[in-house]
Amino acid sequence: MLRRRTLRLGHRRKNLCRFHHTDREWRMTIHQLLPCLRHGDAIGNHTIEIQRILRKWGHDSRIFADDIHDDMRAFAKSYHRLKRRHLRDALLIYHFSVGSGLSEYVRALPNPTILIYHNITPPDFLKGYDEYIRQVLEKGRHELKLFISHCDLALGDSEFNRLELEEMGFQQTGVLPIILNFDKYSLAPDQTVLNRYQDGWRNIIFVGRLVPNKCQEDIIHAFYLYKTYINPKSRLFLIGLGGIERYDLMLEQFLRRLQLDDVYFTGKVTDNELAAYYAIADLLVCMSEHEGFSVPLVEAMHANIPILAYNAASIPYTLDGAGVLINHKRYEEIAEMMDLLIEDQTVRAQILRAQQRRLEYFQKPKLERILQTSIDHVIGTGRQA
């Protein structure tokens, strides 16, 4: 859904509309730009899914990035190779998630631009952990405000992000959720993970980078009480990369202080390994205090795993009545709720049914219509998807 007043694009709209000949032959150039493209990253995967959709519709669509990891070079080119001929009559989609020199480059272009905002972690979460990253986040939030007068439509990938854009002063906003390729979750689960951990123990997971805003220490605290007082035959898997040294060290010291076993930091995992962790999971627990969308919540819905999550940031918008939200971090109560969602089959079934209903919203045909409507709104064709 798009919000606020009609766009005024002037001559730029005319250039784009020359591509709109008939409803049966509708071709445009729509390129995407983003600061970083790396394997396994939700924003990168979203960008690739958008490109597949645009190409399916017959549009010329390429991806340009600043930092491209080696295993993603088949999908994108450096934005330094973006030539004038690529930009002629092109609509641009810029994925904003971090401060970057690419932002200034995009703002200087005359092309109509759709900004997709994936949120920036509030810098204060990094205080005391990593001053460099804190400053990068602060710079990114400043750069975002500069786009208020340099984009024609600002989309959040959640209602939480859209509201933040609106509060910042963006006049035309909407929501385009992360588009997931659910086919990748049909991959064969890694057999080593299955053989090692499908043994009757209860397996609790969280998927996400080890960063302060995701509050893995709160998951550990609740799990400690669950394992100590409710079910000793249980494990916790924290699935995701670390890298913020002081935060990693704090988590390790916390575990030692609790003398807690059976907590596993997996680091980066392959798609097959991730499929296996979802296959063995009895529950996904999220205590994050800041998310812009949270793809693992949708992945857990798809894997039919009940979700227990802290009610913060985008979480209630992504779940929208699915899963179980908690409003306070009372660890004893969280441990008891973990047990209820794992062991009470009636409650579990009820939660899973609600999650399956919510999952329908994230299916590709529905999101394709939102993308089409957003593009039509910018170019002013009024074309129906």
PDB file of C-alpha atoms in Angstrom, residues 44 103 107 167 195 215 225 284 288 292 304 326-327:
ATOM      1  CA  GLY A  44      21.158  -9.422  -1.512  1.00  0.00           C
ATOM      2  CA  SER A 103      24.447   6.926  -1.740  1.00  0.00           C
ATOM      3  CA  ARG A 107      21.496  11.071  -5.325  1.00  0.00           C
ATOM      4  CA  GLU A 167       8.536  10.217  10.608  1.00  0.00           C
ATOM      5  CA  ASN A 195      22.539 -37.517  12.245  1.00  0.00           C
ATOM      6  CA  CYS A 215      20.372  -9.817  22.310  1.00  0.00           C
ATOM      7  CA  LEU A 225      16.573 -21.694  33.167  1.00  0.00           C
ATOM      8  CA  LEU A 284      12.668 -20.575  17.325  1.00  0.00           C
ATOM      9  CA  SER A 288      16.030  -9.068  19.393  1.00  0.00           C
ATOM     10  CA  GLY A 292      13.976  -4.083  10.220  1.00  0.00           C
ATOM     11  CA  ASN A 304       6.471 -25.041  10.528  1.00  0.00           C
ATOM     12  CA  ILE A 326       6.268 -11.380  24.930  1.00  0.00           C
ATOM     13  CA  ASN A 327       6.317  -7.820  26.240  1.00  0.00           C
TER      14      ASN A 327
END
